[in-house]
mmCIF file of C-alpha atoms in Angstrom:
data_model
loop_
_atom_site.group_PDB
_atom_site.id
_atom_site.type_symbol
_atom_site.label_atom_id
_atom_site.label_comp_id
_atom_site.label_asym_id
_atom_site.label_seq_id
_atom_site.Cartn_x
_atom_site.Cartn_y
_atom_site.Cartn_z
ATOM 1 C CA UNK H 14 7.149 4.400 4.856
ATOM 2 C CA UNK H 15 5.922 1.327 3.140
ATOM 3 C CA UNK H 16 4.251 -1.255 5.310
ATOM 4 C CA UNK H 17 5.208 -4.903 5.698
ATOM 5 C CA UNK H 18 3.437 -8.069 6.738
ATOM 6 C CA UNK H 19 5.155 -10.098 9.444
ATOM 7 C CA UNK H 20 5.296 -13.875 9.808
ATOM 8 C CA UNK H 21 2.415 -13.601 12.269
ATOM 9 C CA UNK H 22 0.125 -13.394 9.202
ATOM 10 C CA UNK H 23 -2.592 -16.073 9.264
ATOM 11 C CA UNK H 24 -3.398 -15.791 5.528
ATOM 12 C CA UNK H 25 -6.959 -14.722 6.243
ATOM 13 C CA UNK H 26 -7.196 -12.997 2.832
ATOM 14 C CA UNK H 27 -8.784 -9.761 4.110
ATOM 15 C CA UNK H 28 -5.911 -7.356 3.399
ATOM 16 C CA UNK H 29 -5.264 -8.080 -0.277
ATOM 17 C CA UNK H 30 -8.581 -6.808 -1.685
ATOM 18 C CA UNK H 31 -8.431 -3.696 0.520
ATOM 19 C CA UNK H 32 -5.204 -2.383 -1.035
ATOM 20 C CA UNK H 33 -6.030 0.331 -3.587
ATOM 21 C CA UNK H 34 -2.549 0.068 -5.133
ATOM 22 C CA UNK H 35 -2.559 -3.723 -5.503
ATOM 23 C CA UNK H 36 0.642 -3.820 -3.442
ATOM 24 C CA UNK H 37 -0.365 -6.926 -1.470
ATOM 25 C CA UNK H 38 0.057 -10.413 -2.887
ATOM 26 C CA UNK H 39 0.552 -13.940 -1.640
ATOM 27 C CA UNK H 40 4.185 -14.755 -0.926
ATOM 28 C CA UNK H 41 5.712 -18.175 -0.341
ATOM 29 C CA UNK H 42 4.279 -18.591 3.156
ATOM 30 C CA UNK H 43 2.119 -15.526 3.803
ATOM 31 C CA UNK H 44 1.053 -12.261 2.215
ATOM 32 C CA UNK H 45 3.704 -9.684 1.303
ATOM 33 C CA UNK H 46 3.621 -5.977 0.463
ATOM 34 C CA UNK H 47 5.521 -4.551 -2.512
ATOM 35 C CA UNK H 48 7.211 -1.407 -1.110
ATOM 36 C CA UNK H 49 7.343 0.117 -4.604
ATOM 37 C CA UNK H 50 3.522 0.137 -4.671
ATOM 38 C CA UNK H 51 2.691 0.783 -1.003
ATOM 39 C CA UNK H 52 1.737 4.376 -0.242
ATOM 40 C CA UNK H 53 0.159 3.534 3.146
ATOM 41 C CA UNK H 54 -3.066 4.478 1.321
ATOM 42 C CA UNK H 55 -1.901 8.098 0.943
ATOM 43 C CA UNK H 56 -3.931 9.532 -1.911
ATOM 44 C CA UNK H 57 -6.769 7.087 -1.309
ATOM 45 C CA UNK H 58 -7.642 6.981 2.406
ATOM 46 C CA UNK H 59 -6.641 8.636 5.665
ATOM 47 C CA UNK H 60 -5.418 5.367 7.166
ATOM 48 C CA UNK H 61 -3.834 2.230 5.686
ATOM 49 C CA UNK H 62 -6.765 -0.041 4.891
ATOM 50 C CA UNK H 63 -4.826 -3.287 5.350
ATOM 51 C CA UNK H 64 -3.924 -2.269 8.906
ATOM 52 C CA UNK H 65 -7.570 -1.434 9.611
ATOM 53 C CA UNK H 66 -8.840 -4.882 8.600
ATOM 54 C CA UNK H 67 -5.999 -7.110 9.849
ATOM 55 C CA UNK H 68 -7.335 -9.312 12.663
ATOM 56 C CA UNK H 69 -3.889 -10.189 14.052
ATOM 57 C CA UNK H 70 -2.233 -6.755 13.766
ATOM 58 C CA UNK H 71 0.748 -8.033 11.783
ATOM 59 C CA UNK H 72 1.240 -5.037 9.438
ATOM 60 C CA UNK H 73 3.794 -2.578 10.864
ATOM 61 C CA UNK H 74 5.863 0.068 9.107
ATOM 62 C CA UNK H 75 8.741 -1.456 7.156
ATOM 63 C CA UNK H 76 11.920 0.023 8.705
ATOM 64 C CA UNK H 77 13.812 -0.629 5.454
ATOM 65 C CA UNK H 78 11.494 1.664 3.481
ATOM 66 C CA UNK H 79 11.106 4.881 5.464
ATOM 67 C CA UNK H 80 9.321 7.616 3.485
ATOM 68 C CA UNK H 81 7.779 10.987 4.361
ATOM 69 C CA UNK H 82 4.137 11.790 3.659
ATOM 70 C CA UNK H 83 5.314 13.914 0.722
ATOM 71 C CA UNK H 84 7.299 11.002 -0.716
ATOM 72 C CA UNK H 85 4.298 8.700 -0.308
ATOM 73 C CA UNK H 86 2.078 11.232 -2.087
ATOM 74 C CA UNK H 87 4.550 11.530 -4.973
ATOM 75 C CA UNK H 88 4.675 7.731 -5.214
ATOM 76 C CA UNK H 89 0.855 7.708 -5.317
ATOM 77 C CA UNK H 90 0.864 10.284 -8.142
ATOM 78 C CA UNK H 91 3.398 8.224 -10.098
ATOM 79 C CA UNK H 92 1.347 5.043 -9.660
ATOM 80 C CA UNK H 93 -1.808 6.847 -10.811
ATOM 81 C CA UNK H 94 0.005 8.289 -13.825
ATOM 82 C CA UNK H 95 1.249 4.832 -14.810
ATOM 83 C CA UNK H 96 -2.263 3.421 -14.590
ATOM 84 C CA UNK H 97 -3.875 6.181 -16.684
ATOM 85 C CA UNK H 98 -4.413 5.968 -20.365
ATOM 86 C CA UNK H 99 -2.871 8.821 -22.406
ATOM 87 C CA UNK H 100 -4.956 11.968 -22.098
ATOM 88 C CA UNK H 101 -6.968 10.729 -19.102
ATOM 89 C CA UNK H 102 -7.090 13.331 -16.267
ATOM 90 C CA UNK H 103 -5.774 12.618 -12.766
ATOM 91 C CA UNK H 104 -8.432 11.864 -10.131
ATOM 92 C CA UNK H 105 -9.780 14.914 -8.278
ATOM 93 C CA UNK H 106 -7.568 15.990 -5.390
ATOM 94 C CA UNK H 107 -4.494 14.112 -6.597
ATOM 95 C CA UNK H 108 -2.714 16.977 -8.325
ATOM 96 C CA UNK H 109 0.104 18.510 -6.305
#
């Protein structure tokens, strides 16, 4: 399940730098999360970092992008593979 940022966002700027997948960016009025890049921090952390730091609790699960933990882990592996240079090994613990 990718996360989403609701219109309750106050643009405090704390979530964007916490996202290890660079899935968070400024939208027209408030921050948005790219569901193609959001793994809910699976592969990086035990909990979504944006949710942990959000002072107004405006980052729920996006009901339009429901994914299992396995799907989120596969998405994480694909994102890591895209970011790697040819021949570079996957980070420890990320091989399935």
